[in-house]
mmCIF file of C-alpha atoms in Angstrom:
data_model
loop_
_atom_site.group_PDB
_atom_site.id
_atom_site.type_symbol
_atom_site.label_atom_id
_atom_site.label_comp_id
_atom_site.label_asym_id
_atom_site.label_seq_id
_atom_site.Cartn_x
_atom_site.Cartn_y
_atom_site.Cartn_z
ATOM 1 C CA LYS A 138 15.174 14.413 11.831
ATOM 2 C CA ASN A 139 12.156 11.908 12.332
ATOM 3 C CA GLN A 140 13.143 8.653 10.571
ATOM 4 C CA VAL A 141 12.265 5.113 10.521
ATOM 5 C CA GLU A 142 14.835 2.798 9.085
ATOM 6 C CA GLN A 143 14.522 -1.054 8.252
ATOM 7 C CA SER A 144 17.058 -3.614 7.837
ATOM 8 C CA PRO A 145 17.724 -5.749 5.873
ATOM 9 C CA GLN A 146 16.336 -4.402 2.720
ATOM 10 C CA SER A 147 15.653 -7.974 1.547
ATOM 11 C CA LEU A 148 15.942 -11.515 2.968
ATOM 12 C CA ILE A 149 15.805 -14.867 1.557
ATOM 13 C CA ILE A 150 15.316 -18.028 3.924
ATOM 14 C CA LEU A 151 14.296 -21.529 3.657
ATOM 15 C CA GLU A 152 11.091 -22.751 4.936
ATOM 16 C CA GLY A 153 10.959 -23.748 8.578
ATOM 17 C CA LYS A 154 13.852 -21.309 9.364
ATOM 18 C CA ASN A 155 13.499 -18.335 11.842
ATOM 19 C CA CYS A 156 14.519 -14.845 10.907
ATOM 20 C CA THR A 157 14.531 -11.565 12.598
ATOM 21 C CA LEU A 158 13.822 -8.066 10.898
ATOM 22 C CA GLN A 159 15.018 -4.872 12.470
ATOM 23 C CA CYS A 160 13.482 -1.263 12.714
ATOM 24 C CA ASN A 161 15.427 1.757 14.069
ATOM 25 C CA TYR A 162 13.487 4.899 14.787
ATOM 26 C CA THR A 163 14.478 8.578 15.763
ATOM 27 C CA VAL A 164 10.758 9.778 15.916
ATOM 28 C CA SER A 165 10.311 11.731 19.141
ATOM 29 C CA PRO A 166 8.076 11.883 21.125
ATOM 30 C CA PHE A 167 7.433 8.296 20.888
ATOM 31 C CA SER A 168 4.003 6.900 21.496
ATOM 32 C CA ASN A 169 3.807 3.489 19.553
ATOM 33 C CA LEU A 170 5.293 1.369 16.910
ATOM 34 C CA ARG A 171 3.460 -0.906 14.522
ATOM 35 C CA TRP A 172 4.440 -3.665 12.168
ATOM 36 C CA TYR A 173 2.556 -4.302 8.914
ATOM 37 C CA LYS A 174 2.682 -7.203 6.592
ATOM 38 C CA GLN A 175 2.192 -6.407 2.816
ATOM 39 C CA ASP A 176 1.631 -9.195 0.547
ATOM 40 C CA THR A 177 2.485 -8.583 -3.199
ATOM 41 C CA GLY A 178 -0.027 -6.439 -4.788
ATOM 42 C CA ARG A 179 -2.073 -5.914 -1.712
ATOM 43 C CA GLY A 180 -2.320 -3.294 0.915
ATOM 44 C CA PRO A 181 -0.498 -3.633 4.327
ATOM 45 C CA VAL A 182 -2.216 -5.414 7.114
ATOM 46 C CA SER A 183 -1.535 -4.760 10.815
ATOM 47 C CA LEU A 184 0.485 -7.428 12.670
ATOM 48 C CA THR A 185 1.102 -5.993 16.042
ATOM 49 C CA ILE A 186 1.478 -2.667 17.878
ATOM 50 C CA MET A 187 4.186 -1.948 20.593
ATOM 51 C CA THR A 188 3.473 0.916 22.918
ATOM 52 C CA PHE A 189 6.057 2.524 25.237
ATOM 53 C CA SER A 190 5.637 0.265 28.154
ATOM 54 C CA GLU A 191 5.705 -3.163 26.174
ATOM 55 C CA ASN A 192 9.068 -5.054 25.566
ATOM 56 C CA THR A 193 7.651 -8.187 23.792
ATOM 57 C CA LYS A 194 4.503 -9.209 22.188
ATOM 58 C CA SER A 195 3.591 -12.217 20.284
ATOM 59 C CA ASN A 196 1.076 -12.985 17.464
ATOM 60 C CA GLY A 197 1.181 -16.610 16.543
ATOM 61 C CA ARG A 198 4.756 -17.127 14.999
ATOM 62 C CA TYR A 199 5.509 -13.392 15.029
ATOM 63 C CA THR A 200 7.124 -11.771 18.007
ATOM 64 C CA ALA A 201 7.850 -8.266 18.156
ATOM 65 C CA THR A 202 10.200 -6.543 20.707
ATOM 66 C CA LEU A 203 10.707 -2.892 21.582
ATOM 67 C CA ASP A 204 13.785 -1.324 23.213
ATOM 68 C CA ALA A 205 12.567 2.377 23.869
ATOM 69 C CA ASP A 206 15.949 3.273 25.404
ATOM 70 C CA THR A 207 17.809 2.498 22.176
ATOM 71 C CA LYS A 208 14.836 3.203 19.787
ATOM 72 C CA GLN A 209 14.904 -0.239 18.236
ATOM 73 C CA SER A 210 12.249 -2.849 17.380
ATOM 74 C CA SER A 211 12.525 -6.182 15.828
ATOM 75 C CA LEU A 212 10.173 -8.748 14.403
ATOM 76 C CA HIS A 213 11.047 -12.314 14.921
ATOM 77 C CA ILE A 214 9.359 -15.012 12.611
ATOM 78 C CA THR A 215 9.470 -18.502 13.867
ATOM 79 C CA ALA A 216 9.311 -21.612 11.799
ATOM 80 C CA SER A 217 8.717 -19.572 8.590
ATOM 81 C CA GLN A 218 6.102 -20.555 6.076
ATOM 82 C CA LEU A 219 5.821 -19.761 2.184
ATOM 83 C CA SER A 220 2.920 -17.601 3.154
ATOM 84 C CA ASP A 221 5.217 -15.544 5.164
ATOM 85 C CA SER A 222 6.725 -14.207 1.892
ATOM 86 C CA ALA A 223 5.759 -10.373 1.907
ATOM 87 C CA SER A 224 7.216 -7.140 2.721
ATOM 88 C CA TYR A 225 7.136 -6.085 6.427
ATOM 89 C CA ILE A 226 6.888 -2.338 7.219
ATOM 90 C CA CYS A 227 7.613 -0.617 10.523
ATOM 91 C CA VAL A 228 5.558 2.538 11.255
ATOM 92 C CA VAL A 229 5.756 5.113 13.914
ATOM 93 C CA PRO A 230 3.336 7.913 14.485
ATOM 94 C CA ARG A 231 4.881 11.576 14.920
ATOM 95 C CA ARG A 232 2.798 14.127 16.746
ATOM 96 C CA PRO A 233 3.521 17.644 15.121
ATOM 97 C CA THR A 234 3.534 20.738 17.062
ATOM 98 C CA SER A 235 -0.025 21.391 15.727
ATOM 99 C CA GLY A 236 -2.468 19.544 13.623
ATOM 100 C CA THR A 237 -3.089 15.735 13.296
ATOM 101 C CA TYR A 238 -0.610 12.918 13.791
ATOM 102 C CA LYS A 239 1.503 11.949 10.763
ATOM 103 C CA TYR A 240 2.749 8.357 10.378
ATOM 104 C CA ILE A 241 6.470 7.757 9.352
ATOM 105 C CA PHE A 242 6.856 4.667 7.342
ATOM 106 C CA GLY A 243 9.976 2.644 7.062
ATOM 107 C CA THR A 244 10.834 1.449 3.453
ATOM 108 C CA GLY A 245 10.213 -2.187 4.558
ATOM 109 C CA THR A 246 12.021 -5.594 4.486
ATOM 110 C CA ARG A 247 11.107 -7.906 1.552
ATOM 111 C CA LEU A 248 11.152 -11.431 2.912
ATOM 112 C CA LYS A 249 11.125 -14.415 0.378
ATOM 113 C CA VAL A 250 10.566 -17.866 1.905
ATOM 114 C CA LEU A 251 11.724 -20.779 -0.238
ATOM 115 C CA ALA A 252 10.551 -24.397 -0.338
ATOM 116 C CA ASP B 226 -15.933 -8.009 7.542
ATOM 117 C CA VAL B 227 -14.927 -4.350 7.852
ATOM 118 C CA LYS B 228 -12.935 -3.175 5.047
ATOM 119 C CA VAL B 229 -11.541 -0.427 2.740
ATOM 120 C CA THR B 230 -12.448 -0.799 -0.881
ATOM 121 C CA GLN B 231 -10.581 0.782 -3.888
ATOM 122 C CA SER B 232 -12.463 0.816 -7.072
ATOM 123 C CA SER B 233 -9.828 -0.455 -9.336
ATOM 124 C CA ARG B 234 -6.893 -2.948 -8.924
ATOM 125 C CA TYR B 235 -5.263 -1.934 -12.087
ATOM 126 C CA LEU B 236 -5.502 1.220 -14.226
ATOM 127 C CA VAL B 237 -3.821 2.386 -17.418
ATOM 128 C CA LYS B 238 -4.240 5.931 -18.404
ATOM 129 C CA ARG B 239 -2.694 8.336 -20.992
ATOM 130 C CA THR B 240 -0.567 11.285 -20.242
ATOM 131 C CA GLY B 241 -2.830 14.375 -19.745
ATOM 132 C CA GLU B 242 -6.036 12.477 -18.801
ATOM 133 C CA LYS B 243 -7.942 13.385 -15.603
ATOM 134 C CA VAL B 244 -7.933 10.347 -13.311
ATOM 135 C CA PHE B 245 -10.141 9.637 -10.395
ATOM 136 C CA LEU B 246 -9.334 7.000 -7.719
ATOM 137 C CA GLU B 247 -12.154 6.174 -5.414
ATOM 138 C CA CYS B 248 -11.979 4.793 -2.018
ATOM 139 C CA VAL B 249 -14.816 3.685 0.243
ATOM 140 C CA GLN B 250 -14.808 2.425 3.800
ATOM 141 C CA ASP B 251 -17.451 0.781 5.775
ATOM 142 C CA MET B 252 -16.126 1.285 9.492
ATOM 143 C CA ASP B 253 -17.576 4.846 10.000
ATOM 144 C CA HIS B 254 -13.894 6.124 10.362
ATOM 145 C CA GLU B 255 -13.142 9.825 10.774
ATOM 146 C CA ASN B 256 -9.639 9.684 9.238
ATOM 147 C CA MET B 257 -8.927 8.749 5.513
ATOM 148 C CA PHE B 258 -5.745 8.860 3.611
ATOM 149 C CA TRP B 259 -4.155 8.583 0.272
ATOM 150 C CA TYR B 260 -0.584 7.269 -0.090
ATOM 151 C CA ARG B 261 1.544 6.303 -3.119
ATOM 152 C CA GLN B 262 4.187 3.354 -2.898
ATOM 153 C CA ASP B 263 7.274 3.261 -4.948
ATOM 154 C CA PRO B 264 10.096 0.928 -4.657
ATOM 155 C CA GLY B 265 12.863 2.014 -2.297
ATOM 156 C CA LEU B 266 10.727 4.912 -1.312
ATOM 157 C CA GLY B 267 8.050 3.469 1.096
ATOM 158 C CA LEU B 268 4.754 5.005 1.501
ATOM 159 C CA ARG B 269 4.491 8.639 1.018
ATOM 160 C CA LEU B 270 1.403 10.623 2.103
ATOM 161 C CA ILE B 271 -0.426 12.671 -0.683
ATOM 162 C CA TYR B 272 -3.505 14.031 1.145
ATOM 163 C CA PHE B 273 -5.723 13.153 4.114
ATOM 164 C CA SER B 274 -8.920 14.055 5.490
ATOM 165 C CA TYR B 275 -9.990 13.794 9.062
ATOM 166 C CA ASP B 276 -13.740 14.932 8.342
ATOM 167 C CA VAL B 277 -16.239 15.403 5.621
ATOM 168 C CA LYS B 278 -15.246 18.232 3.363
ATOM 169 C CA MET B 279 -11.993 18.757 5.321
ATOM 170 C CA LYS B 280 -8.569 18.008 3.657
ATOM 171 C CA GLU B 281 -4.969 18.468 4.348
ATOM 172 C CA LYS B 282 -1.870 18.308 2.192
ATOM 173 C CA GLY B 283 0.509 15.503 2.827
ATOM 174 C CA ASP B 284 4.257 15.298 1.935
ATOM 175 C CA ILE B 285 3.639 15.180 -1.856
ATOM 176 C CA PRO B 286 0.320 16.801 -2.822
ATOM 177 C CA GLU B 287 1.621 18.350 -6.098
ATOM 178 C CA GLY B 288 -0.413 17.116 -9.153
ATOM 179 C CA TYR B 289 -3.121 15.733 -6.941
ATOM 180 C CA SER B 290 -6.374 16.850 -5.489
ATOM 181 C CA VAL B 291 -8.922 15.047 -3.237
ATOM 182 C CA SER B 292 -12.589 15.202 -2.336
ATOM 183 C CA ARG B 293 -14.430 13.968 0.657
ATOM 184 C CA GLU B 294 -18.206 14.771 0.111
ATOM 185 C CA LYS B 295 -19.488 11.873 2.337
ATOM 186 C CA LYS B 296 -17.730 10.324 5.289
ATOM 187 C CA GLU B 297 -17.198 6.898 3.794
ATOM 188 C CA ARG B 298 -15.724 8.135 0.598
ATOM 189 C CA PHE B 299 -12.448 9.587 -0.316
ATOM 190 C CA SER B 300 -11.458 10.516 -3.797
ATOM 191 C CA LEU B 301 -8.086 11.111 -5.242
ATOM 192 C CA ILE B 302 -7.883 13.181 -8.430
ATOM 193 C CA LEU B 303 -4.916 13.478 -10.891
ATOM 194 C CA GLU B 304 -5.669 16.612 -12.716
ATOM 195 C CA SER B 305 -3.416 15.925 -15.713
ATOM 196 C CA ALA B 306 -1.776 12.478 -15.352
ATOM 197 C CA SER B 307 1.977 12.268 -15.991
ATOM 198 C CA THR B 308 4.337 9.367 -16.313
ATOM 199 C CA ASN B 309 5.969 10.093 -13.039
ATOM 200 C CA GLN B 310 2.679 9.514 -11.344
ATOM 201 C CA THR B 311 2.816 5.837 -12.329
ATOM 202 C CA SER B 312 2.715 4.113 -8.910
ATOM 203 C CA MET B 313 0.779 1.922 -6.385
ATOM 204 C CA TYR B 314 -1.828 4.021 -4.698
ATOM 205 C CA LEU B 315 -3.130 2.916 -1.309
ATOM 206 C CA CYS B 316 -6.064 4.302 0.541
ATOM 207 C CA ALA B 317 -6.424 3.962 4.377
ATOM 208 C CA SER B 318 -8.589 4.816 7.018
ATOM 209 C CA SER B 319 -8.569 5.138 10.855
ATOM 210 C CA PRO B 320 -10.752 6.035 13.645
ATOM 211 C CA GLY B 321 -10.255 9.381 15.369
ATOM 212 C CA GLY B 322 -8.789 9.782 18.977
ATOM 213 C CA GLY B 323 -5.118 8.918 18.656
ATOM 214 C CA THR B 324 -2.751 6.566 16.956
ATOM 215 C CA ASN B 325 -3.306 3.308 18.760
ATOM 216 C CA TYR B 326 -5.882 2.027 16.248
ATOM 217 C CA GLY B 327 -3.660 2.174 13.284
ATOM 218 C CA TYR B 328 -4.738 2.108 9.565
ATOM 219 C CA THR B 329 -6.849 -0.254 7.609
ATOM 220 C CA PHE B 330 -5.586 -0.187 4.161
ATOM 221 C CA GLY B 331 -7.364 -0.913 0.892
ATOM 222 C CA SER B 332 -5.895 -3.414 -1.637
ATOM 223 C CA GLY B 333 -4.277 -0.774 -3.589
ATOM 224 C CA THR B 334 -4.631 0.601 -7.216
ATOM 225 C CA ARG B 335 -1.720 0.158 -9.464
ATOM 226 C CA LEU B 336 -1.645 3.030 -11.891
ATOM 227 C CA THR B 337 0.244 3.081 -15.061
ATOM 228 C CA VAL B 338 0.545 6.413 -17.127
ATOM 229 C CA VAL B 339 1.558 5.875 -20.638
#
C-alpha cells in the first residue's frame, strides 16, 4: 500500500535548539519527495524537493536528507526560531497505472518552538 | 508575486445550504486541485482538474462537485452542506509535465457548517 508516515506527531523544543523530523514512505515507484511548511491557518509552502539521486539538500537552516534504499527522509532544523513553529508535511507523488499523478501526503509533524 | 487566491478565509454556513468555494491562480497552471484538511487525517484530495472543463474525482468526492470554466479558476461546490463537511479547504495548482514542480497552495478556507 502506498503510504507516507511521519514522526513524531508533535514536538516542542526551546528556541535555538536543533530538531529532526522523520518521514517514511512506501510509495513505489519513487520519483521525488517534497517537504512543506504550513503555518497555522495558512496553506502549505514548499521547503525543498528531494529527487532519487539526492542524499542531502539545504535551504537555509533546513536540511533534508533522503535514503532511497530504506525509503526514509528527514528534515533537520538548525538553531530553531519562534517562526519555525508550524506543521511540516512530507509528500510523495504516486504514478498510477493510468491517468495523472496523485500525491500522497503524510499527516505532518506539528512543531512548537518556545522562547 | 505569483499566487493562488481563495475567496474566503472563513465561512459559516447552515446545514442544507449550497456552498461555493472559489479559487483563482495567476500562474497559467494547467492543474488545479481541491483538498480538505482535518486533524490527524492530513490532506485528502476531493477533486482535481488538468484542463479547462476537465475534472477527475479524488479520494473523497462524495457530496462535492467542481467547475472549471476558465483555466485560472476552479470552484468547489457543496451541493447540500452537512456538518461533517466542516473542515479546512485548500486549493492548489501546479504546472503540467510531471511532479518536480510541486504545488502552490492557497491560504485555505475554514468552513464551518452549523
